[in-house]
Amino acid sequence: SSMYNYTTDQLQDLDTKHYLHPFTDHKKLAEERSRIITRADGIYLWDSDGNRYLDAMAGLWCVNVGYGREEIAEAVNQQIRDLPYYNSFFKTAHPPAIELSRLVCSLAPAHLNRVFFTGSGSEANDTVVRMVRFYWSLKGLPDKKVIISRHNAYHGSTVAAASLGGMQSMHAQGGLPIPDIDYIGQPYWYQDGGDLSPDEFGEKVADELEQKILELGVDNVAAFIGEPIQGGGGVIIPPSTYWPRIQSICDKYQILLVADEVICGFGRTGKWFGSDYFEFKPDVMSIAKGLSSGYVPIGGVLVSDEVASVLIDEGGEFHHGFTYSGHPVAAAAAIANLNILRDEGLVDRVDTETAPYIAEKWQQLSSHALVGEARIVGLIGALELVKDKTTRQFFDDRGAVGTLCRDICFESGLVMRAIEDTMVISPPLCITREEIDELISLVIRCLDQTAERMR
Ligand code: PMP
């Protein structure tokens, strides 16, 4: 773009020389070189050579209101002029952080009325680890430290958040996990369900939580954490029996239920939060991404009235906080973003219009020769590319076909992400019916080309 007076080639050279990317094999990247994205509007991106892409991933599951919203640009511009920075540490606060906390709590489930702000989802989950352990120690039960998570969960990349996550590849680097994190199976029926029906399987994997609590001893367990729908793990939509059973186990043993709403929050499922969609009642919620639609980094942790009362009445000072907790510019962006989501009725529109519309077309993709399962909730969906649809058998070289399909998508002007051989979408919530038609026809074209190139 005009602000940076470089050619694409120069940008790619400098990128290779200086820029370390997240989750990237740099040796490979140096050979293939980066695609340089320069601008965006609505649901579309443009690269430095002028190619247009339909961004079916809303950036990284975050640009819920779509790109190019003037209201957010205006709010950020004004806030930088009024007060670009101040903290909330030493008995100070500022209007944007206060207003955002009010607004977020008004949208969240009724029993969640207090929020701590962070710079990201990882920092939110990092905060959760310390906060839930602090909560139990305040209640005179300092041994209740273990947080139970799930294999293949994604909760972020800081030391604590990556430990909470269930990604083996991440644990293998840097000496993770930290102590007192444990894992149970994930509700991934397509891969692990065997001969069970999805509902039977949902109950079976949820029951692993009870077994794990008994194995560890309830006196040692602080909390269970889960994404309502696992995003980074491959858009794993749990069977309908799963969350009710998890809720009843947490209730029975009185351990805290933490919902990682970083992806599901702020309308992704057609409800404000994934826990609203699945009708469970978290004690603690981590948020980020859709909070500001990614325009400026911000995350947070919401706590229930019960948790807040213990922390506030018994806790004294919680020795925890970030320079950018409640950052005024990020808060201003988030307020403008949430006002758009609410005032334009985008979440309801997903629920009543666009989700049902895309669901029907998405289901039809399961008749494609490569597609073993097509699943979708709200505007988050997945296609399992498989070797054998009838036996739910994956390809031997798992991940290769997904990568091929992902590359074909990019070449065809579509951004879909491949998680191994699972193709996933999570488009901006502002996507229209016409744009959904375009998305679906691009997906079909890319699936056909993938099948062709595999021969
Ligand atoms: N939790 C979930 C469910 C996520 O998907 C992510 C990011 N993809 C995170 C936490 C971490 O958020 P961040 O990258 O903002 O640190």
mmCIF file of N, CA and C in Angstrom, residues 41-117:
data_model
loop_
_atom_site.group_PDB
_atom_site.id
_atom_site.type_symbol
_atom_site.label_atom_id
_atom_site.label_comp_id
_atom_site.label_asym_id
_atom_site.label_seq_id
_atom_site.Cartn_x
_atom_site.Cartn_y
_atom_site.Cartn_z
ATOM 1 N N ASP A 41 -11.811 -4.941 2.924
ATOM 2 C CA ASP A 41 -13.088 -4.262 3.050
ATOM 3 C C ASP A 41 -14.195 -5.313 3.126
ATOM 4 N N GLY A 42 -15.085 -5.165 4.100
ATOM 5 C CA GLY A 42 -16.178 -6.131 4.229
ATOM 6 C C GLY A 42 -15.627 -7.514 4.541
ATOM 7 N N ILE A 43 -15.881 -8.470 3.617
ATOM 8 C CA ILE A 43 -15.351 -9.823 3.817
ATOM 9 C C ILE A 43 -14.177 -10.114 2.883
ATOM 10 N N TYR A 44 -13.680 -9.082 2.192
ATOM 11 C CA TYR A 44 -12.627 -9.294 1.187
ATOM 12 C C TYR A 44 -11.274 -8.715 1.594
ATOM 13 N N LEU A 45 -10.213 -9.402 1.147
ATOM 14 C CA LEU A 45 -8.829 -8.951 1.329
ATOM 15 C C LEU A 45 -8.219 -8.719 -0.051
ATOM 16 N N TRP A 46 -7.199 -7.854 -0.095
ATOM 17 C CA TRP A 46 -6.426 -7.690 -1.323
ATOM 18 C C TRP A 46 -4.951 -7.837 -1.008
ATOM 19 N N ASP A 47 -4.212 -8.473 -1.914
ATOM 20 C CA ASP A 47 -2.773 -8.577 -1.713
ATOM 21 C C ASP A 47 -2.044 -7.497 -2.506
ATOM 22 N N SER A 48 -0.710 -7.468 -2.354
ATOM 23 C CA SER A 48 0.092 -6.384 -2.920
ATOM 24 C C SER A 48 0.129 -6.418 -4.445
ATOM 25 N N ASP A 49 -0.326 -7.546 -5.039
ATOM 26 C CA ASP A 49 -0.405 -7.594 -6.496
ATOM 27 C C ASP A 49 -1.823 -7.314 -7.001
ATOM 28 N N GLY A 50 -2.706 -6.943 -6.062
ATOM 29 C CA GLY A 50 -4.065 -6.583 -6.467
ATOM 30 C C GLY A 50 -5.036 -7.753 -6.531
ATOM 31 N N ASN A 51 -4.612 -8.957 -6.129
ATOM 32 C CA ASN A 51 -5.538 -10.094 -6.121
ATOM 33 C C ASN A 51 -6.517 -9.969 -4.964
ATOM 34 N N ARG A 52 -7.768 -10.360 -5.239
ATOM 35 C CA ARG A 52 -8.793 -10.293 -4.205
ATOM 36 C C ARG A 52 -9.078 -11.676 -3.631
ATOM 37 N N TYR A 53 -9.333 -11.727 -2.322
ATOM 38 C CA TYR A 53 -9.679 -12.989 -1.650
ATOM 39 C C TYR A 53 -10.934 -12.809 -0.823
ATOM 40 N N LEU A 54 -11.806 -13.812 -0.854
ATOM 41 C CA LEU A 54 -12.922 -13.846 0.090
ATOM 42 C C LEU A 54 -12.363 -14.450 1.381
ATOM 43 N N ASP A 55 -12.380 -13.670 2.446
ATOM 44 C CA ASP A 55 -11.762 -14.146 3.689
ATOM 45 C C ASP A 55 -12.771 -14.944 4.520
ATOM 46 N N ALA A 56 -12.825 -16.231 4.251
ATOM 47 C CA ALA A 56 -13.768 -17.101 4.981
ATOM 48 C C ALA A 56 -13.275 -17.446 6.379
ATOM 49 N N MET A 57 -12.162 -16.854 6.820
ATOM 50 C CA MET A 57 -11.656 -17.084 8.183
ATOM 51 C C MET A 57 -11.773 -15.842 9.070
ATOM 52 N N ALA A 58 -12.347 -14.741 8.543
ATOM 53 C CA ALA A 58 -12.412 -13.506 9.344
ATOM 54 C C ALA A 58 -11.064 -13.250 10.019
ATOM 55 N N GLY A 59 -10.019 -13.192 9.189
ATOM 56 C CA GLY A 59 -8.664 -13.025 9.739
ATOM 57 C C GLY A 59 -8.268 -14.326 10.421
ATOM 58 N N LEU A 60 -8.211 -14.279 11.740
ATOM 59 C CA LEU A 60 -7.936 -15.492 12.515
ATOM 60 C C LEU A 60 -9.125 -15.694 13.464
ATOM 61 N N TRP A 61 -10.278 -15.945 12.910
ATOM 62 C CA TRP A 61 -11.560 -16.109 13.642
ATOM 63 C C TRP A 61 -11.906 -14.856 14.437
ATOM 64 N N CYS A 62 -11.562 -13.682 13.964
ATOM 65 C CA CYS A 62 -11.761 -12.534 14.844
ATOM 66 C C CYS A 62 -12.495 -11.340 14.248
ATOM 67 N N VAL A 63 -12.471 -11.157 12.938
ATOM 68 C CA VAL A 63 -13.019 -9.912 12.385
ATOM 69 C C VAL A 63 -14.538 -10.049 12.238
ATOM 70 N N ASN A 64 -15.229 -10.108 13.364
ATOM 71 C CA ASN A 64 -16.660 -10.437 13.352
ATOM 72 C C ASN A 64 -17.506 -9.410 12.614
ATOM 73 N N VAL A 65 -17.202 -8.117 12.751
ATOM 74 C CA VAL A 65 -18.017 -7.100 12.055
ATOM 75 C C VAL A 65 -17.554 -6.867 10.615
ATOM 76 N N GLY A 66 -16.503 -7.567 10.194
ATOM 77 C CA GLY A 66 -15.962 -7.334 8.852
ATOM 78 C C GLY A 66 -14.965 -6.192 8.863
ATOM 79 N N TYR A 67 -14.246 -6.080 7.744
ATOM 80 C CA TYR A 67 -13.190 -5.067 7.619
ATOM 81 C C TYR A 67 -13.778 -3.713 7.228
ATOM 82 N N GLY A 68 -12.995 -2.657 7.563
ATOM 83 C CA GLY A 68 -13.281 -1.330 7.014
ATOM 84 C C GLY A 68 -14.385 -0.557 7.694
ATOM 85 N N ARG A 69 -14.649 -0.823 8.973
ATOM 86 C CA ARG A 69 -15.723 -0.107 9.657
ATOM 87 C C ARG A 69 -15.228 1.248 10.158
ATOM 88 N N GLU A 70 -15.810 2.299 9.551
ATOM 89 C CA GLU A 70 -15.440 3.680 9.865
ATOM 90 C C GLU A 70 -15.662 4.017 11.336
ATOM 91 N N GLU A 71 -16.742 3.477 11.927
ATOM 92 C CA GLU A 71 -17.066 3.808 13.326
ATOM 93 C C GLU A 71 -15.916 3.435 14.245
ATOM 94 N N ILE A 72 -15.258 2.306 13.945
ATOM 95 C CA ILE A 72 -14.159 1.868 14.812
ATOM 96 C C ILE A 72 -12.938 2.756 14.565
ATOM 97 N N ALA A 73 -12.685 3.072 13.294
ATOM 98 C CA ALA A 73 -11.570 3.967 12.970
ATOM 99 C C ALA A 73 -11.746 5.312 13.661
ATOM 100 N N GLU A 74 -12.971 5.828 13.624
ATOM 101 C CA GLU A 74 -13.276 7.118 14.262
ATOM 102 C C GLU A 74 -13.066 7.071 15.771
ATOM 103 N N ALA A 75 -13.571 6.004 16.394
ATOM 104 C CA ALA A 75 -13.470 5.874 17.848
ATOM 105 C C ALA A 75 -12.004 5.799 18.282
ATOM 106 N N VAL A 76 -11.205 5.053 17.517
ATOM 107 C CA VAL A 76 -9.778 4.900 17.822
ATOM 108 C C VAL A 76 -9.062 6.240 17.637
ATOM 109 N N ASN A 77 -9.362 6.896 16.532
ATOM 110 C CA ASN A 77 -8.759 8.190 16.225
ATOM 111 C C ASN A 77 -9.048 9.188 17.343
ATOM 112 N N GLN A 78 -10.313 9.278 17.746
ATOM 113 C CA GLN A 78 -10.709 10.224 18.787
ATOM 114 C C GLN A 78 -10.037 9.890 20.124
ATOM 115 N N GLN A 79 -9.984 8.593 20.444
ATOM 116 C CA GLN A 79 -9.422 8.182 21.739
ATOM 117 C C GLN A 79 -7.922 8.483 21.801
ATOM 118 N N ILE A 80 -7.232 8.278 20.680
ATOM 119 C CA ILE A 80 -5.796 8.572 20.661
ATOM 120 C C ILE A 80 -5.557 10.067 20.904
ATOM 121 N N ARG A 81 -6.456 10.881 20.387
ATOM 122 C CA ARG A 81 -6.326 12.328 20.620
ATOM 123 C C ARG A 81 -6.653 12.704 22.063
ATOM 124 N N ASP A 82 -7.706 12.076 22.625
ATOM 125 C CA ASP A 82 -8.148 12.440 23.983
ATOM 126 C C ASP A 82 -7.200 11.885 25.051
ATOM 127 N N LEU A 83 -6.916 10.606 24.958
ATOM 128 C CA LEU A 83 -6.103 9.932 25.976
ATOM 129 C C LEU A 83 -5.572 8.638 25.362
ATOM 130 N N PRO A 84 -4.366 8.666 24.790
ATOM 131 C CA PRO A 84 -3.868 7.478 24.087
ATOM 132 C C PRO A 84 -3.527 6.347 25.048
ATOM 133 N N TYR A 85 -3.113 6.715 26.229
ATOM 134 C CA TYR A 85 -2.746 5.695 27.195
ATOM 135 C C TYR A 85 -2.944 6.214 28.599
ATOM 136 N N TYR A 86 -3.501 5.410 29.419
ATOM 137 C CA TYR A 86 -3.296 5.504 30.860
ATOM 138 C C TYR A 86 -3.652 4.159 31.467
ATOM 139 N N ASN A 87 -3.076 3.889 32.666
ATOM 140 C CA ASN A 87 -3.314 2.584 33.283
ATOM 141 C C ASN A 87 -4.444 2.668 34.299
ATOM 142 N N SER A 88 -4.753 1.497 34.848
ATOM 143 C CA SER A 88 -5.791 1.437 35.899
ATOM 144 C C SER A 88 -5.206 0.837 37.181
ATOM 145 N N PHE A 89 -3.916 1.051 37.379
ATOM 146 C CA PHE A 89 -3.272 0.397 38.527
ATOM 147 C C PHE A 89 -3.541 1.094 39.869
ATOM 148 N N PHE A 90 -3.161 2.356 39.989
ATOM 149 C CA PHE A 90 -3.056 2.991 41.309
ATOM 150 C C PHE A 90 -4.259 3.871 41.592
ATOM 151 N N LYS A 91 -5.397 3.209 41.798
ATOM 152 C CA LYS A 91 -6.641 3.932 42.066
ATOM 153 C C LYS A 91 -6.980 4.925 40.947
ATOM 154 N N THR A 92 -6.733 4.496 39.676
ATOM 155 C CA THR A 92 -7.163 5.328 38.551
ATOM 156 C C THR A 92 -7.973 4.463 37.588
ATOM 157 N N ALA A 93 -8.725 5.118 36.753
ATOM 158 C CA ALA A 93 -9.447 4.441 35.680
ATOM 159 C C ALA A 93 -9.746 5.487 34.625
ATOM 160 N N HIS A 94 -10.304 5.079 33.489
ATOM 161 C CA HIS A 94 -10.687 6.044 32.461
ATOM 162 C C HIS A 94 -11.992 5.614 31.813
ATOM 163 N N PRO A 95 -12.693 6.570 31.189
ATOM 164 C CA PRO A 95 -14.035 6.261 30.673
ATOM 165 C C PRO A 95 -14.090 5.045 29.731
ATOM 166 N N PRO A 96 -13.158 4.896 28.751
ATOM 167 C CA PRO A 96 -13.367 3.761 27.838
ATOM 168 C C PRO A 96 -13.307 2.399 28.539
ATOM 169 N N ALA A 97 -12.379 2.219 29.485
ATOM 170 C CA ALA A 97 -12.304 0.920 30.172
ATOM 171 C C ALA A 97 -13.555 0.686 31.019
ATOM 172 N N ILE A 98 -14.044 1.745 31.648
ATOM 173 C CA ILE A 98 -15.242 1.609 32.490
ATOM 174 C C ILE A 98 -16.456 1.290 31.616
ATOM 175 N N GLU A 99 -16.607 2.052 30.542
ATOM 176 C CA GLU A 99 -17.761 1.828 29.657
ATOM 177 C C GLU A 99 -17.703 0.442 29.010
ATOM 178 N N LEU A 100 -16.507 0.012 28.621
ATOM 179 C CA LEU A 100 -16.407 -1.321 28.015
ATOM 180 C C LEU A 100 -16.764 -2.409 29.025
ATOM 181 N N SER A 101 -16.322 -2.248 30.267
ATOM 182 C CA SER A 101 -16.655 -3.282 31.253
ATOM 183 C C SER A 101 -18.173 -3.343 31.452
ATOM 184 N N ARG A 102 -18.824 -2.192 31.498
ATOM 185 C CA ARG A 102 -20.292 -2.177 31.616
ATOM 186 C C ARG A 102 -20.944 -2.884 30.418
ATOM 187 N N LEU A 103 -20.463 -2.526 29.225
ATOM 188 C CA LEU A 103 -21.070 -3.052 27.993
ATOM 189 C C LEU A 103 -20.878 -4.572 27.875
ATOM 190 N N VAL A 104 -19.657 -5.036 28.141
ATOM 191 C CA VAL A 104 -19.379 -6.477 28.043
ATOM 192 C C VAL A 104 -20.256 -7.239 29.032
ATOM 193 N N CYS A 105 -20.352 -6.720 30.267
ATOM 194 C CA CYS A 105 -21.144 -7.435 31.279
ATOM 195 C C CYS A 105 -22.634 -7.411 30.934
ATOM 196 N N SER A 106 -23.074 -6.376 30.227
ATOM 197 C CA SER A 106 -24.492 -6.319 29.841
ATOM 198 C C SER A 106 -24.806 -7.352 28.754
ATOM 199 N N LEU A 107 -23.805 -7.726 27.954
ATOM 200 C CA LEU A 107 -24.017 -8.709 26.887
ATOM 201 C C LEU A 107 -23.818 -10.143 27.380
ATOM 202 N N ALA A 108 -22.985 -10.297 28.420
ATOM 203 C CA ALA A 108 -22.642 -11.620 28.934
ATOM 204 C C ALA A 108 -23.810 -12.207 29.720
ATOM 205 N N PRO A 109 -23.777 -13.528 29.978
ATOM 206 C CA PRO A 109 -24.813 -14.137 30.818
ATOM 207 C C PRO A 109 -25.005 -13.351 32.112
ATOM 208 N N ALA A 110 -26.231 -13.372 32.641
ATOM 209 C CA ALA A 110 -26.634 -12.477 33.733
ATOM 210 C C ALA A 110 -25.763 -12.588 34.986
ATOM 211 N N HIS A 111 -25.205 -13.777 35.243
ATOM 212 C CA HIS A 111 -24.461 -13.973 36.496
ATOM 213 C C HIS A 111 -22.990 -13.557 36.380
ATOM 214 N N LEU A 112 -22.571 -13.086 35.211
ATOM 215 C CA LEU A 112 -21.185 -12.630 35.017
ATOM 216 C C LEU A 112 -21.200 -11.107 34.942
ATOM 217 N N ASN A 113 -20.711 -10.472 35.973
ATOM 218 C CA ASN A 113 -20.841 -9.011 36.056
ATOM 219 C C ASN A 113 -19.548 -8.262 36.313
ATOM 220 N N ARG A 114 -18.424 -9.001 36.233
ATOM 221 C CA ARG A 114 -17.147 -8.292 36.399
ATOM 222 C C ARG A 114 -16.141 -8.823 35.389
ATOM 223 N N VAL A 115 -15.312 -7.893 34.887
ATOM 224 C CA VAL A 115 -14.356 -8.290 33.848
ATOM 225 C C VAL A 115 -12.986 -7.667 34.094
ATOM 226 N N PHE A 116 -11.950 -8.485 33.886
ATOM 227 C CA PHE A 116 -10.553 -8.048 33.948
ATOM 228 C C PHE A 116 -10.051 -8.027 32.505
ATOM 229 N N PHE A 117 -9.381 -6.950 32.078
ATOM 230 C CA PHE A 117 -8.942 -6.879 30.690
ATOM 231 C C PHE A 117 -7.469 -7.248 30.514
#
